[in-house]
Amino acid sequence: MSKVRVRFAPSPTGGLHLGGVRTVLFNYLFAKKQDGSFIVRVEDTDQSRYVEGAEKYIFDCLAWCGIAADESVIAGGPYAPYRQSERKDLYRQYAEKLVQDGNAYYAFDTPEEIETMREFLKTTGSGSLQYDHNSRSRMNNSLRLLPEETQALLNSGTPHVIRIKVNANETVQFTDMIRGDITVDTNNVDDKVLLKADGMPTYHLAVVVDDYLMKITHAFRGEEWVPSAPIHILLWKYLFGLHNMPHWAHLPLILKPDGNGKLSKRDGDRLGFPVYAMDWTDPKTGDTTKGFKELGFLPEAFLNMLAMLGWNPGTEQEIFSMDELIQSFSMDRVHTSGAKFDFEKAKWFNHEWIKKLSASTLAPLVTNTLAQKNLQITDNDYLVKVVDLVKERCTLLTDFYEQAGYFFKAPLTLDEAAVKPKWTTEKNNFFEEFIIRIVAAENFDSAAIETIFKELATEKNIKPGELQLPMRIMLVGAKFGPGVFDIATTIGKEQTIARIKTALEIFK
Ligand code: GLU
């Protein structure tokens, strides 16, 4: 069997939806499992939808996910260029061949003429309003015109497109790796434009020609492309006699949380969660749409969560590293039905991954997160200690600011209400004496501090439990955080004493 070659073929039209990243992931997992190649081809032939910066953004997202293409615009490769606009000249010959073989035709209709045709079809109550086997006989195309009329129009440079000629009363059949056999009646397929008036191919022509030239063995893409598949199969038949046609797989949609239709950017805005991999700023409007990365997701968690949307390993295991996914992945466990997106579950994956990764792995990411809040980290070893203490408490990377901030600077405010109603002179005296004892103590590790604390509490006849909350408020400012003695030993003796003194002034 020939070497597996798969492709992700994004159009640079905007932010990268999580469904797009999942398409990348399934392509990548399949390729890596079979020792194959993963190719990224930029499909930018529709100039009207082209968005400045979108291509770079897509590659940035892949880099964040740790997914490197074996061949791409960036990596290069034996089938370069990998950007379709740079392959423009190549497509016309295929379109012309289709015309010569009677499988496509020139169409000279203006947009107004096409509109008139639609209006006419409406009045006749015809089901389809498309340019197809039914309507084309009334239109201005080379199927209806005499050869010399067509030639004259071509010679005079009359704007024209090339359309595929889909025959009536045939069936197109193909096997989808997820959905099984799919059969389509050609009476429902319109004569799609293959080459536009500006000489650019449409997606339909370019995708088939490039999958052929780039020797793609498997074409995986979103379910929304099922309706286009018959056109692609017909082109494969007309151009290449179906020789080396890739195996197709149309991946299930990612659905809105309530299961009602495809998850859209608007759902994210409405329900308050991201649907893009990374922040995306529309260059025209300047509007930024939030991404998983900036919200504080780890790429490991993001990909793990996406893998489980539409695929299952057949076991109870939920947490998978990329290597484990590559080992476990198989197309026969990809579901046919759509997968509901669940933001709470996405956060659960992130929490699990924060717990799973070592503090030293997390530290550089936390450094960035804290820097965004103007907290500059100078001592990485200290940060690693802090991360180790608080990571269990963080669901998102952005949570580290709140959960770790007090390790770097004393709290600006204290939750006085949590302490003052039960504050007594005895408690005040306890902490004054506690300071004296820890000053004298040789050892300032967590166990030593706890022993001093508890012994003194017993001497003063106060329950240690009643003193721990005030101590926490003194060190943290609020009622959260890891063990209070762990905090004390981490921030150090000097800071601990300083914070207790400040708090005693306030609690008086
Ligand atoms: N360029 C298409 C897109 O933007 C790719 C579809 C395919 O993979 O065939 O999604």
XYZ file of C-alpha atoms and ligand atoms in Angstrom:
518
model
C 0.000 0.000 0.000
C 1.254 3.492 -0.792
C 2.368 5.751 2.016
C -0.488 7.499 3.810
C -0.742 11.182 2.884
C -3.464 13.332 4.427
C -4.123 17.019 4.151
C -5.748 19.821 6.083
C -6.890 22.346 3.542
C -8.019 25.530 5.264
C -9.297 28.595 3.498
C -7.808 31.708 5.121
C -11.109 33.421 5.813
C -10.960 34.130 9.556
C -10.502 32.544 12.959
C -9.892 28.810 13.332
C -13.044 27.187 14.715
C -12.550 24.286 17.080
C -14.164 22.032 14.478
C -11.289 22.973 12.170
C -8.730 22.064 14.813
C -10.465 18.739 15.329
C -10.210 18.096 11.569
C -6.495 18.847 11.842
C -6.189 16.518 14.808
C -7.953 13.535 13.228
C -5.888 13.948 10.048
C -2.714 14.200 12.086
C -3.470 11.229 14.372
C -4.354 9.036 11.413
C -1.213 10.024 9.517
C 1.142 9.605 12.468
C -0.324 6.243 13.425
C 0.381 4.959 9.909
C 3.741 6.645 9.669
C 2.314 8.873 6.985
C 2.614 12.535 6.056
C 0.451 15.398 7.219
C 0.172 18.201 4.692
C -1.305 21.661 5.132
C -2.477 23.231 1.902
C -3.828 26.759 1.883
C -6.961 27.024 -0.242
C -7.078 30.714 -1.007
C -8.606 30.777 -4.480
C -11.727 32.635 -3.397
C -10.328 36.147 -3.327
C -13.628 37.612 -2.193
C -13.406 35.670 1.082
C -9.677 36.152 1.598
C -8.838 37.769 4.944
C -5.482 39.365 5.627
C -3.581 37.644 8.429
C -5.791 34.547 8.527
C -3.159 32.247 7.030
C -0.516 33.237 9.563
C -3.083 32.872 12.311
C -3.887 29.303 11.221
C -0.215 28.330 11.337
C 0.155 30.033 14.736
C -2.746 27.940 16.025
C -1.139 24.742 14.741
C 2.140 25.734 16.384
C 0.348 26.344 19.679
C -1.200 22.872 19.383
C 2.241 21.394 18.770
C 1.148 20.021 15.413
C 3.791 20.386 12.734
C 3.006 19.751 9.101
C 5.405 17.553 7.159
C 4.672 19.624 4.062
C 3.180 23.100 3.950
C 3.633 26.701 2.905
C 6.101 26.974 5.790
C 7.766 23.543 5.742
C 7.926 23.352 1.936
C 7.922 19.895 0.357
C 8.101 17.972 -2.910
C 4.714 19.232 -4.180
C 5.236 22.957 -3.522
C 3.754 25.478 -3.784
C 1.200 24.623 -1.110
C -0.778 27.835 -1.536
C -3.391 27.459 -4.277
C -3.215 31.058 -5.468
C 0.383 30.317 -6.455
C -0.768 27.293 -8.431
C -3.334 29.279 -10.397
C -1.918 28.568 -13.883
C -2.054 24.873 -13.335
C -5.802 24.510 -12.983
C -6.917 25.952 -16.333
C -5.509 23.021 -18.316
C -7.639 20.618 -16.277
C -10.699 22.759 -16.807
C -9.988 22.924 -20.568
C -9.514 19.168 -20.689
C -12.906 18.698 -19.095
C -14.420 20.953 -21.787
C -12.676 19.035 -24.574
C -13.930 15.735 -23.213
C -17.479 17.043 -23.049
C -17.569 16.989 -19.239
C -17.598 20.754 -18.772
C -18.604 23.792 -20.790
C -18.039 27.520 -21.166
C -20.788 29.688 -19.741
C -21.020 33.354 -20.727
C -24.033 34.325 -18.637
C -23.956 37.579 -16.739
C -25.123 37.627 -13.094
C -28.301 39.393 -14.294
C -29.027 36.625 -16.776
C -28.627 34.023 -14.079
C -30.977 35.980 -11.834
C -33.534 36.155 -14.637
C -33.263 32.396 -15.061
C -33.964 31.920 -11.354
C -36.963 34.231 -11.480
C -38.271 32.297 -14.456
C -37.795 28.955 -12.688
C -39.706 30.326 -9.713
C -42.701 31.193 -11.899
C -42.712 27.730 -13.453
C -42.769 26.180 -9.988
C -39.648 24.220 -10.793
C -38.182 22.644 -7.670
C -34.603 23.561 -8.401
C -33.530 27.143 -9.081
C -30.040 26.076 -10.012
C -27.902 26.138 -13.097
C -28.198 22.450 -13.939
C -29.135 19.795 -16.518
C -32.582 21.308 -16.645
C -31.899 25.028 -16.924
C -28.620 25.053 -18.853
C -30.324 24.455 -22.202
C -31.835 27.950 -21.946
C -28.601 29.672 -21.024
C -25.728 31.342 -22.806
C -23.228 28.495 -22.837
C -21.216 26.376 -25.211
C -23.652 23.473 -24.923
C -26.378 25.567 -26.519
C -24.349 27.890 -28.784
C -22.880 26.801 -32.108
C -19.144 26.015 -31.934
C -18.322 29.079 -33.999
C -20.459 31.303 -31.766
C -18.617 30.013 -28.731
C -15.277 30.527 -30.428
C -16.205 34.099 -31.383
C -17.125 34.897 -27.782
C -13.894 33.378 -26.529
C -11.862 35.247 -29.167
C -13.439 38.554 -28.251
C -12.523 37.983 -24.593
C -16.103 37.780 -23.344
C -16.032 37.035 -19.605
C -16.877 33.425 -18.970
C -16.681 30.635 -16.471
C -16.273 26.911 -16.970
C -18.970 24.734 -15.432
C -19.023 20.998 -14.844
C -21.641 19.180 -16.891
C -23.545 16.940 -14.509
C -25.651 14.462 -16.443
C -29.245 13.874 -15.450
C -30.542 10.521 -14.223
C -27.282 9.088 -13.015
C -26.080 8.184 -9.548
C -22.824 9.038 -7.899
C -21.709 6.497 -5.364
C -18.818 6.620 -2.941
C -17.785 4.997 0.313
C -17.208 7.178 3.323
C -14.963 5.687 6.008
C -17.354 6.912 8.707
C -20.713 6.910 6.975
C -20.419 3.907 4.689
C -21.880 3.942 1.181
C -23.345 7.222 0.010
C -25.389 7.416 -3.168
C -26.511 10.682 -4.722
C -28.961 11.227 -7.569
C -27.321 13.572 -10.106
C -30.671 15.224 -10.738
C -30.073 17.016 -7.451
C -26.562 18.162 -8.302
C -26.021 21.481 -10.061
C -23.412 22.410 -12.661
C -20.928 24.037 -10.312
C -18.488 26.629 -11.597
C -14.986 25.140 -11.840
C -13.043 28.045 -13.276
C -14.103 31.601 -12.559
C -14.071 34.592 -14.884
C -10.886 35.863 -13.216
C -9.135 32.624 -14.188
C -9.054 31.346 -10.632
C -10.336 27.845 -10.032
C -13.127 27.364 -7.566
C -12.534 25.216 -4.533
C -14.149 22.207 -6.276
C -11.661 22.055 -9.122
C -8.622 23.009 -7.081
C -9.282 20.514 -4.304
C -9.527 17.599 -6.732
C -6.550 18.601 -8.873
C -4.362 19.175 -5.824
C -5.422 16.023 -4.004
C -4.437 14.196 -7.173
C -1.140 15.993 -7.768
C -0.153 15.843 -4.105
C -0.934 12.106 -3.998
C -3.371 12.452 -1.099
C -4.505 9.006 0.027
C -7.174 10.011 2.566
C -9.308 13.144 2.571
C -10.867 13.877 5.964
C -12.976 16.982 6.372
C -16.093 18.264 8.093
C -19.538 16.866 7.441
C -20.563 20.168 5.861
C -18.679 19.025 2.754
C -20.859 15.959 2.108
C -23.094 17.879 -0.346
C -20.006 18.848 -2.392
C -18.628 15.319 -2.492
C -20.598 14.221 -5.619
C -18.984 17.052 -7.616
C -15.577 15.931 -6.419
C -16.243 12.281 -7.231
C -17.434 13.257 -10.718
C -14.303 15.343 -11.271
C -12.167 12.463 -10.105
C -13.975 10.249 -12.597
C -13.780 12.714 -15.517
C -10.189 13.815 -14.958
C -8.431 10.783 -13.583
C -10.737 7.820 -14.173
C -11.014 7.543 -10.345
C -7.396 6.399 -10.357
C -5.820 6.908 -6.909
C -8.875 8.732 -5.591
C -8.424 9.293 -1.827
C -10.550 7.494 0.732
C -13.120 9.950 2.029
C -14.213 10.585 5.579
C -16.645 13.313 6.594
C -16.220 14.063 10.287
C -19.278 14.639 12.484
C -20.209 18.204 13.350
C -19.484 19.779 16.703
C -22.913 20.801 17.927
C -24.258 23.568 20.159
C -24.482 22.540 23.840
C -28.206 21.804 23.449
C -27.523 19.675 20.378
C -29.503 21.993 18.120
C -27.302 22.537 15.090
C -23.681 23.315 14.406
C -21.731 25.237 17.051
C -21.087 28.720 15.705
C -19.032 31.714 16.751
C -22.293 33.389 17.706
C -23.095 30.585 20.190
C -19.772 31.247 21.878
C -20.537 34.969 22.172
C -24.034 34.233 23.422
C -23.071 31.568 25.961
C -19.731 33.043 27.021
C -17.172 30.504 25.844
C -14.598 30.505 23.062
C -15.054 28.620 19.806
C -11.741 29.655 18.245
C -8.393 28.084 19.074
C -6.724 31.464 19.703
C -7.870 35.074 19.917
C -8.788 36.284 16.456
C -8.983 39.951 15.558
C -10.938 40.723 12.440
C -8.717 43.134 10.470
C -11.745 44.956 9.029
C -13.792 45.574 12.134
C -11.017 45.301 14.742
C -13.307 43.010 16.772
C -11.538 40.308 18.742
C -13.098 36.910 19.246
C -11.797 35.035 22.272
C -9.707 31.909 21.903
C -9.060 28.890 24.113
C -5.371 29.730 24.394
C -5.809 33.207 25.816
C -8.541 32.029 28.133
C -5.960 29.822 29.813
C -6.268 26.441 28.131
C -3.330 24.117 27.742
C -2.915 22.801 24.212
C -2.738 19.268 25.650
C -6.157 19.709 27.241
C -7.658 21.455 24.231
C -6.609 18.617 21.903
C -7.581 15.915 24.386
C -11.033 17.466 24.678
C -11.368 17.757 20.887
C -10.329 14.142 20.361
C -13.205 13.032 22.588
C -15.676 15.119 20.572
C -16.713 12.637 17.943
C -14.337 9.787 18.776
C -14.092 7.345 21.660
C -11.333 4.926 22.593
C -13.732 2.123 23.508
C -12.489 2.196 27.103
C -13.128 4.364 30.152
C -9.893 6.292 29.660
C -10.471 10.002 29.107
C -7.074 11.610 29.561
C -4.791 11.049 26.596
C -1.452 12.547 25.673
C -0.747 13.120 22.000
C 1.322 9.919 21.846
C -1.466 7.949 23.471
C -3.980 9.417 21.045
C -1.781 8.430 18.119
C -1.590 4.890 19.488
C -5.304 4.576 20.215
C -6.857 6.467 17.323
C -8.822 4.664 14.668
C -11.376 5.929 12.179
C -13.828 3.137 12.971
C -14.387 4.704 16.396
C -15.326 8.086 14.961
C -19.047 8.626 15.454
C -21.503 9.326 12.676
C -23.651 11.672 14.755
C -22.606 15.131 15.888
C -20.974 15.739 19.263
C -22.401 18.309 21.684
C -19.876 20.831 22.913
C -19.732 21.073 26.695
C -17.650 23.958 28.054
C -17.690 22.605 31.621
C -16.236 19.359 30.340
C -13.610 21.306 28.377
C -12.568 23.007 31.628
C -12.508 19.646 33.370
C -9.959 18.428 30.818
C -7.848 21.507 31.439
C -7.943 21.017 35.189
C -6.888 17.386 34.786
C -4.002 18.445 32.552
C -2.856 21.164 34.937
C -2.767 18.541 37.683
C -0.977 16.072 35.419
C 1.795 18.330 34.117
C 4.786 18.969 36.353
C 5.227 22.350 37.993
C 8.404 22.944 36.005
C 6.555 22.292 32.739
C 3.800 24.685 33.755
C 6.119 27.376 35.116
C 6.969 29.133 31.801
C 3.269 29.273 30.885
C 2.393 30.639 34.303
C 5.184 33.199 33.956
C 3.506 34.490 30.781
C 0.086 34.561 32.388
C 1.397 36.482 35.393
C 3.363 38.884 33.171
C 0.126 39.810 31.436
C -1.082 40.971 34.830
C 2.164 42.889 35.354
C 3.581 40.390 37.795
C 7.146 39.750 36.639
C 8.778 36.540 37.792
C 12.495 36.725 38.512
C 13.061 33.531 40.482
C 11.974 30.497 38.488
C 12.774 27.981 41.246
C 10.511 29.876 43.588
C 7.769 29.946 40.942
C 8.035 26.160 40.463
C 7.508 25.683 44.218
C 4.464 27.948 44.146
C 2.992 26.280 41.068
C 3.389 22.920 42.729
C 1.444 24.153 45.751
C -1.469 25.739 43.912
C -1.881 23.893 40.629
C -4.565 21.544 42.003
C -6.673 24.659 42.561
C -6.392 26.024 39.034
C -8.779 25.097 36.259
C -7.392 27.590 33.758
C -3.863 28.949 33.474
C -5.324 32.378 34.094
C -6.445 31.189 37.551
C -2.793 31.185 38.639
C -2.850 34.954 39.093
C -5.448 34.763 41.813
C -4.201 31.484 43.240
C -0.512 32.412 43.300
C -0.343 36.196 43.362
C 0.009 36.457 47.162
C 3.197 34.390 47.045
C 4.835 37.286 45.224
C 3.373 40.281 46.997
C 1.554 40.787 50.271
C -2.214 41.041 49.923
C -3.442 44.601 49.463
C -6.636 43.968 51.368
C -7.607 41.446 54.010
C -10.981 39.774 54.416
C -11.551 41.495 57.755
C -15.155 40.375 57.991
C -13.975 36.782 58.217
C -11.855 37.520 61.293
C -13.009 40.581 63.198
C -16.304 39.331 64.689
C -14.441 36.559 66.526
C -11.195 38.445 67.187
C -10.097 38.554 70.845
C -7.190 39.904 72.871
C -6.177 36.284 73.523
C -5.874 35.681 69.800
C -3.904 38.870 69.357
C -1.552 37.757 72.154
C -1.220 34.363 70.567
C 0.066 35.845 67.303
C 2.431 38.266 69.104
C 3.946 35.339 70.961
C 3.924 33.229 67.790
C 6.122 35.837 66.094
C 8.619 35.673 68.962
C 8.747 31.889 68.770
C 9.271 31.681 65.023
C 11.933 34.352 65.162
C 13.761 32.083 67.603
C 13.083 28.903 65.633
C 16.007 27.426 63.750
C 13.868 25.487 61.392
C 11.177 27.143 59.285
C 9.759 24.225 57.399
C 6.068 23.560 57.331
C 6.153 20.796 59.990
C 8.242 22.918 62.379
C 5.907 25.904 62.044
C 2.898 23.713 62.617
C 4.422 22.257 65.795
C 5.208 25.709 67.189
C 1.721 26.894 66.265
C -0.064 23.964 67.875
C 2.046 23.886 71.037
C 1.451 27.565 71.591
C -2.273 27.162 70.975
C -2.396 24.424 73.614
C -0.496 26.623 76.069
C -2.916 29.479 75.450
C -5.869 27.133 75.583
C -7.216 28.148 72.160
C -8.316 25.620 69.573
C -5.788 25.652 66.678
C -8.736 25.562 64.268
C -9.815 29.012 65.495
C -6.375 30.424 64.785
C -5.747 28.940 61.395
C -8.370 31.000 59.580
C -6.986 34.319 60.914
C -3.498 33.163 59.987
C -4.695 32.334 56.467
C -6.329 35.744 56.089
C -3.075 37.352 57.295
C -0.955 35.574 54.711
C -3.353 35.264 51.756
C -5.834 38.056 52.360
C -8.769 35.711 51.794
C -10.215 32.293 52.591
C -8.476 30.132 50.032
C -5.164 28.526 49.196
C -3.149 25.482 50.168
C -2.169 24.563 53.720
C -1.382 27.676 55.753
C 1.959 26.305 57.043
C 2.978 25.436 53.484
C 2.262 29.024 52.532
C 4.303 30.329 55.464
C 7.358 28.216 54.698
C 7.161 29.156 51.009
C 6.929 32.917 51.477
C 9.592 32.640 54.206
C 10.016 33.734 57.768
C 10.455 37.433 57.091
C 7.339 37.748 54.933
C 5.300 35.638 57.318
C 6.223 37.861 60.258
C 5.660 41.059 58.246
C 2.219 39.951 57.121
C 1.164 38.881 60.619
C 2.287 42.254 62.024
C 0.400 44.217 59.370
C -2.722 42.178 59.996
C -2.543 42.561 63.787
C -2.616 46.346 63.314
C -5.713 46.022 61.164
C -7.526 43.558 63.425
C -6.983 45.631 66.578
N -10.894 24.602 1.797
C -11.925 23.805 2.412
C -12.279 24.475 3.733
O -12.058 25.616 3.873
C -11.430 22.410 2.622
C -12.451 21.333 2.463
C -11.755 20.001 2.181
O -10.978 19.581 3.036
O -11.965 19.431 1.121
O -12.777 23.885 4.664
